[in-house]
Tab-separated table of C-alpha atoms in Angstrom:
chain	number	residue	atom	x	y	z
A	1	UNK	CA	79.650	289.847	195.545
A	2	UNK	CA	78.492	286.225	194.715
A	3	UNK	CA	76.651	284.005	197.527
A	4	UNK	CA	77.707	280.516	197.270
A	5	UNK	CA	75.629	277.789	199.080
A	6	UNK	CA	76.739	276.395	202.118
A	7	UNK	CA	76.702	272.813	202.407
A	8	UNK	CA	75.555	272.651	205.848
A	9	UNK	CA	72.199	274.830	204.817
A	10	UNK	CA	74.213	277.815	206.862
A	11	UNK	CA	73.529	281.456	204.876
A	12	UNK	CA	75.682	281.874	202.173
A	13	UNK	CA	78.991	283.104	202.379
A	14	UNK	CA	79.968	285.739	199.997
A	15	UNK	CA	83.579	285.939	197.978
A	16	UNK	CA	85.018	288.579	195.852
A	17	UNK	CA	84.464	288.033	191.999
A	18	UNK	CA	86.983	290.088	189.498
A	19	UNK	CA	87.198	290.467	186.047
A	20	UNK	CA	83.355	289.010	185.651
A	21	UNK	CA	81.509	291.926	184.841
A	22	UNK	CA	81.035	291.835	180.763
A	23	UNK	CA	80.485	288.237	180.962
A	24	UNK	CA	77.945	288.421	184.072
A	25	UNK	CA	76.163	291.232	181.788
A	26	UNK	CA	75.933	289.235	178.661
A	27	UNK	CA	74.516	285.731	180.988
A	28	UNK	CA	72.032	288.233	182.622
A	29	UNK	CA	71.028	289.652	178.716
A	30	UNK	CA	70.417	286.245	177.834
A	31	UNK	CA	68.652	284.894	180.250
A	32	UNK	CA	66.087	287.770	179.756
A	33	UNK	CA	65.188	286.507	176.432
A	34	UNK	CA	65.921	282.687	176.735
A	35	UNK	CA	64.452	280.138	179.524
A	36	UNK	CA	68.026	278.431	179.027
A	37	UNK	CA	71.229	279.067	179.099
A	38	UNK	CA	74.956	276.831	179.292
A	39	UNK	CA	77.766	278.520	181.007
A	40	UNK	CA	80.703	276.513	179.365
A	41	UNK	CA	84.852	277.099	179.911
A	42	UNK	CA	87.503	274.730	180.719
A	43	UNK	CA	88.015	273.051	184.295
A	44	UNK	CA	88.813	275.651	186.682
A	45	UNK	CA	87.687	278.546	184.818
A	46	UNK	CA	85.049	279.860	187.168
A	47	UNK	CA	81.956	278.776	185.070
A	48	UNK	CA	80.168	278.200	188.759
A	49	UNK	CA	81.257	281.579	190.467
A	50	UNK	CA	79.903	283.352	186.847
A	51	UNK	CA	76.718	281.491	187.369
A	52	UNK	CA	76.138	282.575	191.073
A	53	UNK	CA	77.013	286.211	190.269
A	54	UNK	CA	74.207	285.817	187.451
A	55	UNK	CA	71.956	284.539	189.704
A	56	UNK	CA	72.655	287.123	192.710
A	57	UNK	CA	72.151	290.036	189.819
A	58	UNK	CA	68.998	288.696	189.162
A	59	UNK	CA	67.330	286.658	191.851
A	60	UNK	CA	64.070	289.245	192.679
A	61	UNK	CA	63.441	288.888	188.594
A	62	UNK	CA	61.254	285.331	189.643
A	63	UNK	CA	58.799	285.159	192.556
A	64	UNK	CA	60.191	282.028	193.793
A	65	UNK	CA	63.613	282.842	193.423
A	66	UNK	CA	66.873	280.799	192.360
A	67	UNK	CA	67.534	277.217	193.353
A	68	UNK	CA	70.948	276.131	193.183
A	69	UNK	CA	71.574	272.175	192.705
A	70	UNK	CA	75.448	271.135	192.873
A	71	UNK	CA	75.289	268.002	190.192
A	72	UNK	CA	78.983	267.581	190.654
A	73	UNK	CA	78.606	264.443	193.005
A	74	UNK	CA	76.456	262.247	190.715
A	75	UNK	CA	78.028	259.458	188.768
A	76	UNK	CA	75.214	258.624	187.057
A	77	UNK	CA	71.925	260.450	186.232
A	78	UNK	CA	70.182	257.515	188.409
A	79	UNK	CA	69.929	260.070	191.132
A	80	UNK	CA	69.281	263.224	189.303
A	81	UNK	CA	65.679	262.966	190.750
A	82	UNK	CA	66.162	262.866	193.599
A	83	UNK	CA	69.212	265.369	193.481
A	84	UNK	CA	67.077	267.845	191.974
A	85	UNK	CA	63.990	267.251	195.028
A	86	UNK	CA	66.305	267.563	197.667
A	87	UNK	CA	67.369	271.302	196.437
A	88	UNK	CA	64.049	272.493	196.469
A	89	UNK	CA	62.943	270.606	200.085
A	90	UNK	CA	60.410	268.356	198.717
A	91	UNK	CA	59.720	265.688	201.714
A	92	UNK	CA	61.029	262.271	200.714
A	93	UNK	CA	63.366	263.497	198.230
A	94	UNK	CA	64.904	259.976	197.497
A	95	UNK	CA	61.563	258.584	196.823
A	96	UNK	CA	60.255	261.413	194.130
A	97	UNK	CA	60.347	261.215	190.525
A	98	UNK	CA	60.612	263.690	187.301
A	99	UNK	CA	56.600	263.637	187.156
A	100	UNK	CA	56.350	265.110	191.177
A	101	UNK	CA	59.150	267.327	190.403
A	102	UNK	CA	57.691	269.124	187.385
A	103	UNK	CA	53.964	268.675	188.598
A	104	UNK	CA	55.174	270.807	191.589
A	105	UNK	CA	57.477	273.236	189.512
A	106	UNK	CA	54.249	273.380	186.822
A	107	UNK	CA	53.306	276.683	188.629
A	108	UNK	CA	56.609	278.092	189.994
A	109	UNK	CA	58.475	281.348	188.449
A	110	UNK	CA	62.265	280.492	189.431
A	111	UNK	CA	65.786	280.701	188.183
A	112	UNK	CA	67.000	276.999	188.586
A	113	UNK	CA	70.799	276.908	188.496
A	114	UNK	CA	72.217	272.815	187.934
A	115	UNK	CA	75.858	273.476	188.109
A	116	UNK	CA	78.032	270.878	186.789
A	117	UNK	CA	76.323	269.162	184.242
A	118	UNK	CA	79.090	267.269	182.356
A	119	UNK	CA	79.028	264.122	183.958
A	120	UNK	CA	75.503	263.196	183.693
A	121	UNK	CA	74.890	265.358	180.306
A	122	UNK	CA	72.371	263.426	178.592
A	123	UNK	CA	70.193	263.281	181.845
A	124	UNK	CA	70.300	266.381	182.494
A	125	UNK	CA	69.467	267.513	178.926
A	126	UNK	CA	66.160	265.535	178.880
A	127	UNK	CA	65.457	266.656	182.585
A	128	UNK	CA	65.955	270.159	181.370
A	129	UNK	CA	63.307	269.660	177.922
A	130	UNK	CA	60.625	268.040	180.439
A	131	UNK	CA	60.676	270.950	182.499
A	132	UNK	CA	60.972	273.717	179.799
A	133	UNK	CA	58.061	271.931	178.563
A	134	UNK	CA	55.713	271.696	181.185
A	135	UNK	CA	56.884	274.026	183.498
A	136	UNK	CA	56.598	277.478	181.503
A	137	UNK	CA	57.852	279.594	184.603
A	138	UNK	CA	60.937	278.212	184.990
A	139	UNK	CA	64.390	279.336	183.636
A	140	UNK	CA	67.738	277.242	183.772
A	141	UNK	CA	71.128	278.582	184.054
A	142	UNK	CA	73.298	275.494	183.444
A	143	UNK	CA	77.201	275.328	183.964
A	144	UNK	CA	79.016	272.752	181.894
A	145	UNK	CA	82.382	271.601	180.188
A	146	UNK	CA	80.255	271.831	176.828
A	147	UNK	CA	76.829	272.348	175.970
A	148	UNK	CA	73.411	270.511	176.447
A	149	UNK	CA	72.463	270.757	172.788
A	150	UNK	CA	68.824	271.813	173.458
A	151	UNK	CA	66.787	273.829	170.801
A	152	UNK	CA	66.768	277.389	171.908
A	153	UNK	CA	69.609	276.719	174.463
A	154	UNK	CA	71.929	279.696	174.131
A	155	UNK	CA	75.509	279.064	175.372
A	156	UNK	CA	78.265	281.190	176.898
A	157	UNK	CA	81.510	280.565	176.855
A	158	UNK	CA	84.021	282.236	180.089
A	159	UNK	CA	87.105	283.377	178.751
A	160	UNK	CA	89.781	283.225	180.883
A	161	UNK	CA	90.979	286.635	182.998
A	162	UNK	CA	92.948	289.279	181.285
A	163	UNK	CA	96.290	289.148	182.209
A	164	UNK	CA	99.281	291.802	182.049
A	165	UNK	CA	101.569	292.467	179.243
A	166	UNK	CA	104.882	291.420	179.122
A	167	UNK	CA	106.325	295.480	180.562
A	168	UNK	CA	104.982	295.724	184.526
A	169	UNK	CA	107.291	297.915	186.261
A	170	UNK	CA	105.318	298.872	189.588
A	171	UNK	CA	102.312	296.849	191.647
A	172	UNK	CA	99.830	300.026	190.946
A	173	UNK	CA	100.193	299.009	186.989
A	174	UNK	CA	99.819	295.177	187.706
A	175	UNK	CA	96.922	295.201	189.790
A	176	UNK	CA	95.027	297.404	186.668
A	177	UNK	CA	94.439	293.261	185.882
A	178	UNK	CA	91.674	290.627	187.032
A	179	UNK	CA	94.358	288.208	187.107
A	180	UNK	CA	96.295	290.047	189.247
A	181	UNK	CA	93.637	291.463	191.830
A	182	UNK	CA	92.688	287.941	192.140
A	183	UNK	CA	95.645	286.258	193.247
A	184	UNK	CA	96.358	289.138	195.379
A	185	UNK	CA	93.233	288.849	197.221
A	186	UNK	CA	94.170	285.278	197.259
A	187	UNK	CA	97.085	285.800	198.335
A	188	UNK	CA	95.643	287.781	201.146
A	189	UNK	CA	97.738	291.042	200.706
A	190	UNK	CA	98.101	293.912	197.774
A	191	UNK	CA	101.857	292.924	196.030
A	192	UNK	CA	104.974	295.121	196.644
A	193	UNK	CA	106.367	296.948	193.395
A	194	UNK	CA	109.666	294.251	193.302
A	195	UNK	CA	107.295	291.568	192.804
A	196	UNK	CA	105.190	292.929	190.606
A	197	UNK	CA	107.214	291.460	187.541
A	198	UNK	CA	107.002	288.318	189.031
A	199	UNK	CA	103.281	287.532	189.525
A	200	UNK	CA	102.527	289.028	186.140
A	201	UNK	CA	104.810	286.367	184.415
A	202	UNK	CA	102.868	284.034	187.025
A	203	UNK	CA	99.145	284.957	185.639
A	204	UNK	CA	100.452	284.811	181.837
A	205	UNK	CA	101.994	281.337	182.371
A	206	UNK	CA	98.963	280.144	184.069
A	207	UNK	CA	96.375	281.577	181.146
A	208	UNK	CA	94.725	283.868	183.601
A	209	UNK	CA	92.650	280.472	184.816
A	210	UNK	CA	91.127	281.751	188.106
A	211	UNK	CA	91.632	277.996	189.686
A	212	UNK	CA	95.431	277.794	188.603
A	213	UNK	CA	95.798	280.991	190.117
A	214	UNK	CA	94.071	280.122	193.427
A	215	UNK	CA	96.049	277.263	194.069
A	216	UNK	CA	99.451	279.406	192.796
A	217	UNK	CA	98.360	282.229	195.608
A	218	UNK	CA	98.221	279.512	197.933
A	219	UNK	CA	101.957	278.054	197.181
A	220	UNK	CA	103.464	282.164	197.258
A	221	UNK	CA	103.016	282.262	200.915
A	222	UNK	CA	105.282	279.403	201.289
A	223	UNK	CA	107.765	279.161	198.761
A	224	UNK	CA	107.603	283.347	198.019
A	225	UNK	CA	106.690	284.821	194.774
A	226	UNK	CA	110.152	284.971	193.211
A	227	UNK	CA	110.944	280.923	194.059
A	228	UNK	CA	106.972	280.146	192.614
A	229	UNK	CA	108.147	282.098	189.470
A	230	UNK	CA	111.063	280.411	188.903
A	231	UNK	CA	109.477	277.153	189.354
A	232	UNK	CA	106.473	277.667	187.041
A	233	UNK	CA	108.968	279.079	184.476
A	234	UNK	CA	110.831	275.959	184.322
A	235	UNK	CA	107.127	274.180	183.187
A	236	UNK	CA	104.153	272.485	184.120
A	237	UNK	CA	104.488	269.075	185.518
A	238	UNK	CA	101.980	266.952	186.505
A	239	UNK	CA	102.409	263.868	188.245
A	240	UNK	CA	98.904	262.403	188.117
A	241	UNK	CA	97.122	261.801	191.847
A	242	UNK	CA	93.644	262.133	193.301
A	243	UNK	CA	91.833	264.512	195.137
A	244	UNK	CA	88.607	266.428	195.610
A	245	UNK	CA	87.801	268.007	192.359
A	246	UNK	CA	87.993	271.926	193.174
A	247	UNK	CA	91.438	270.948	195.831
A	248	UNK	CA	93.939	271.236	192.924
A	249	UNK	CA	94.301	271.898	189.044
A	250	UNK	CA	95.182	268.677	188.730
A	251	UNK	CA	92.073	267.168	190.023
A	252	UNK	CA	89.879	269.577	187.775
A	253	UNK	CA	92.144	268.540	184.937
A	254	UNK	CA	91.628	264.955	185.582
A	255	UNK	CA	88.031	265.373	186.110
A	256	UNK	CA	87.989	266.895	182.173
A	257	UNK	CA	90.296	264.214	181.117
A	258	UNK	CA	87.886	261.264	182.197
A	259	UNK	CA	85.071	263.287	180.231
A	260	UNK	CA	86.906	262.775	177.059
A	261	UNK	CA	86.690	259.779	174.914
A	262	UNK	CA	89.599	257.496	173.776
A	263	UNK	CA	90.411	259.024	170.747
A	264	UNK	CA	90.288	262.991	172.412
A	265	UNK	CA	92.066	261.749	174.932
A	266	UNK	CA	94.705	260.730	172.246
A	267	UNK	CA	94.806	263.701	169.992
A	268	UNK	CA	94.738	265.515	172.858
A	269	UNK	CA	98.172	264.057	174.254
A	270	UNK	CA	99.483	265.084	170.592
A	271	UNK	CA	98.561	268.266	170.421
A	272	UNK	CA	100.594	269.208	173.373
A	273	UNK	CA	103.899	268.705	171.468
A	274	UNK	CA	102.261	271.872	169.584
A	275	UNK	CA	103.781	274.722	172.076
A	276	UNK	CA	102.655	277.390	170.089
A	277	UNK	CA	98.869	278.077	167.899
A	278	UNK	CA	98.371	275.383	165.216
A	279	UNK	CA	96.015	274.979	162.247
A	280	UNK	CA	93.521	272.183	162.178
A	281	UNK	CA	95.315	270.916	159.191
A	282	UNK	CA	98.744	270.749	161.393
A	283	UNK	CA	96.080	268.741	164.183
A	284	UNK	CA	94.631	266.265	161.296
A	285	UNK	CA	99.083	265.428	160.816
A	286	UNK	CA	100.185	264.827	164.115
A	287	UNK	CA	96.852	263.235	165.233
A	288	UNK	CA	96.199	261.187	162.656
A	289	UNK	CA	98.073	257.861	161.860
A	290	UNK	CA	96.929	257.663	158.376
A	291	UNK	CA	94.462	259.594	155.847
A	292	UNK	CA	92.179	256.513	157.067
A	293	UNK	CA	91.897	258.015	160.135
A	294	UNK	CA	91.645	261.892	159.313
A	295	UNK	CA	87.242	261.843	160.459
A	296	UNK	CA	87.885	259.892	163.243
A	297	UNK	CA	90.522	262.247	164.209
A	298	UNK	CA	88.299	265.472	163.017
A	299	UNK	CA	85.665	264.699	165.249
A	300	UNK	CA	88.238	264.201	167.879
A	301	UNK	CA	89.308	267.453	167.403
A	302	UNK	CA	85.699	268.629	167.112
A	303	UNK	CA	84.915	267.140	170.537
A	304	UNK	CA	87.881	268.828	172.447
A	305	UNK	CA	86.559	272.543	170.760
A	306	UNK	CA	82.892	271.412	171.969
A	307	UNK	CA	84.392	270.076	175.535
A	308	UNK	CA	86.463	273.758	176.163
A	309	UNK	CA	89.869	271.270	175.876
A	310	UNK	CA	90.934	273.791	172.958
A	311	UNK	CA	90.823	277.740	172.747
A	312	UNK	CA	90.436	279.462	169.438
A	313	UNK	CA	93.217	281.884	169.370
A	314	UNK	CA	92.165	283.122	165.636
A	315	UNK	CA	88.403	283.439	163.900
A	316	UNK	CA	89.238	284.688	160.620
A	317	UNK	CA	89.521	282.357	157.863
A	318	UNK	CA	92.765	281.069	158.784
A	319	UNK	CA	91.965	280.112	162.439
A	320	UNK	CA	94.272	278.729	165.006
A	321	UNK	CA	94.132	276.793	168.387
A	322	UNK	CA	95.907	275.922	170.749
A	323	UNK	CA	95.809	274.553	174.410
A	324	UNK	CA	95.910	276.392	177.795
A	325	UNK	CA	99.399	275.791	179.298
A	326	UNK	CA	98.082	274.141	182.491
A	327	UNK	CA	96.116	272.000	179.710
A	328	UNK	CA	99.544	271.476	177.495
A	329	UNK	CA	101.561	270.351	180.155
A	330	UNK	CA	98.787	268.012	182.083
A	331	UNK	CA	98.444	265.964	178.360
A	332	UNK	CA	102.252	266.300	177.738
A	333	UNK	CA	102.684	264.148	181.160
A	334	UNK	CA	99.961	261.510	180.193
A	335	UNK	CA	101.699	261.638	176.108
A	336	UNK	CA	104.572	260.714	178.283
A	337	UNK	CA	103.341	257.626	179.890
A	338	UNK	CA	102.148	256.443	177.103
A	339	UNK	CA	103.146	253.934	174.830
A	340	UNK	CA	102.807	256.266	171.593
A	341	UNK	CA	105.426	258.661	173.146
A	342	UNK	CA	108.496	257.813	170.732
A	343	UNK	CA	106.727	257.625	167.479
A	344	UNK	CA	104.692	260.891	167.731
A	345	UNK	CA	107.908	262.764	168.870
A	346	UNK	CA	109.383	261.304	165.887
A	347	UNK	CA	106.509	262.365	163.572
A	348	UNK	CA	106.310	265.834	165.614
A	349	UNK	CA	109.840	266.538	164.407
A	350	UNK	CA	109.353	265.746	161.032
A	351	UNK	CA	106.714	267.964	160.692
């Protein structure tokens, strides 16, 4: 079980975590031989449930204990301060600075966990080097859509949950799968045998991506599981909208998507004409307009792999990519409303 932090200051409430357990034993091996470590995976992966788990494993390991600070609200790193002061209950919170936050950490032994980093990066980054610095008892257990890029950071990537194989004949065999067990408990009951099939084809189409299948769960006890299969079989379409960032996949997708710069946003909206792996040659073609443009377009590419936008799929010589499905079909919607839409189709099927 994981405690997450209620906002109200009430005790924690506790949810089920599945599938976690080699990558919750690999954070908790780090962070016994590093004072930091990034938790990093695509929107909606669970990088912030990981980190919790971590942090409930190891909590009586620091006299203090762990302080958990939600960054996800800030803008701007203008009120990182004062974000930070407010987690651990310093009095005036809005009025304290980095210096009173390290001179009253300089003594402490504690776990801090800063989850959701990626918006105010480069703030957080030189937050984190002050107080690795000057405050030797403190650890930090980052989560983030790509690293801080700190000397001696060590960073973690979450994989997404193993999902079944193509052949499920009975509920018994499907629920032998993370993906599985978690949208059942999601869905609030244990699947019956005739729709085992289904939700297996459900987890594989939706990359085993514990938010995707959350909000999936969710939609089966309204339209069934058969009618949710049959939707998400005819594709991912998204429409574009706004919400609170963990209240739908699209939100968490559109959260990544503002991360990205102009030209990853680009390539990115390219690469989802790619349905299957591709090489990073086969990127470079349909990304780029010219050989001009083939670094510009490299460190595109380089920025999606360091941003989680792009999974690996291959690490021998020859290695592939490609994107998550809920990732393929959110950029195939915005490659659609965009102006380029004709002329990369055109070059797509010339490839």
């Amino acid at each position: 079980m994981v405690w997450l932090p209620q906002a109200d200051g009430a005790p924690p409430r506790a949810t089920r975590v599945h599938g976690r357990e080699t990558v919750v034993a690999a954070l908790a091996g780090e962070l016994a031989l590093r004072r930091i470590v990034t938790v990093t995976g695509t929107g909606g992966i669970g990088k912030t449930t990981v980190a919790l788990a971590v942090a409930e494993h190891m909590h009586k390991q620091w006299r203090q204990g762990v302080v958990y600070v939600d960054l996800a609200p800030l803008a701007d790193g203008g009120k990182l301060a004062a974000t930070l002061a407010a987690a651990l209950v310093m009095e005036r919170p809005a009025q304290r600075t980095m210096d009173d936050i390290v001179e009253a950490l300089r003594s402490h032994h504690m776990l801090l966990v800063l989850d959701s980093c990626e918006r105010v990066l480069d703030d957080v980054a030189d937050m984190a080097d002050v107080l690795l610095e000057r405050a030797q008892g403190m650890r930090l257990l980052a989560t983030s859509r790509e690293p801080l890029g700190l000397p001696g950071e060590s960073v973690v990537q979450v994989p997404p949950l193993a999902v079944p194989p193509d052949a499920v004949s009975c509920a018994e065999q499907a629920m032998g799968w993370p993906a599985v067990r978690l949208f059942a408990d999601r869905m609030g009951r244990v699947p019956t045998d005739d729709e085992a099939a289904d939700i297996a084809g459900i987890c594989r189409r939706l990359d085993g991506i514990p938010l995707a299948l959350e909000l999936a769960a969710a939609n089966a006890g309204v339209l069934g599981v058969r009618a949710l299969a049959r939707r998400l079989g005819d594709g991912l379409h998204w429409q574009g909208g706004q919400s609170g960032r963990h209240r739908t996949m699209e939100a968490a997708l559109d959260w990544s998507y503002a991360l990205l710069g102009e030209q990853e946003r680009q390539l990115l909206q390219r690469l989802s004409l790619l349905r299957r792996g591709f090489s990073l040659d086969e990127a470079l073609h349909l990304g780029a307009d010219n050989l001009a443009a083939w670094p510009d377009t490299l460190d595109a590419f380089e920025g999606l792999l360091r941003k989680s936008m792009l999974a690996t799929i291959s690490d021998t010589d020859a290695r592939r990519y490609r994107l998550l499905e809920t990732t393929r079909g959110y950029a195939a919607a915005r490659l659609a409303e965009s102006n380029d839409y004709r002329r990369v189709v055109a070059r797509y099927e010339a490839m």
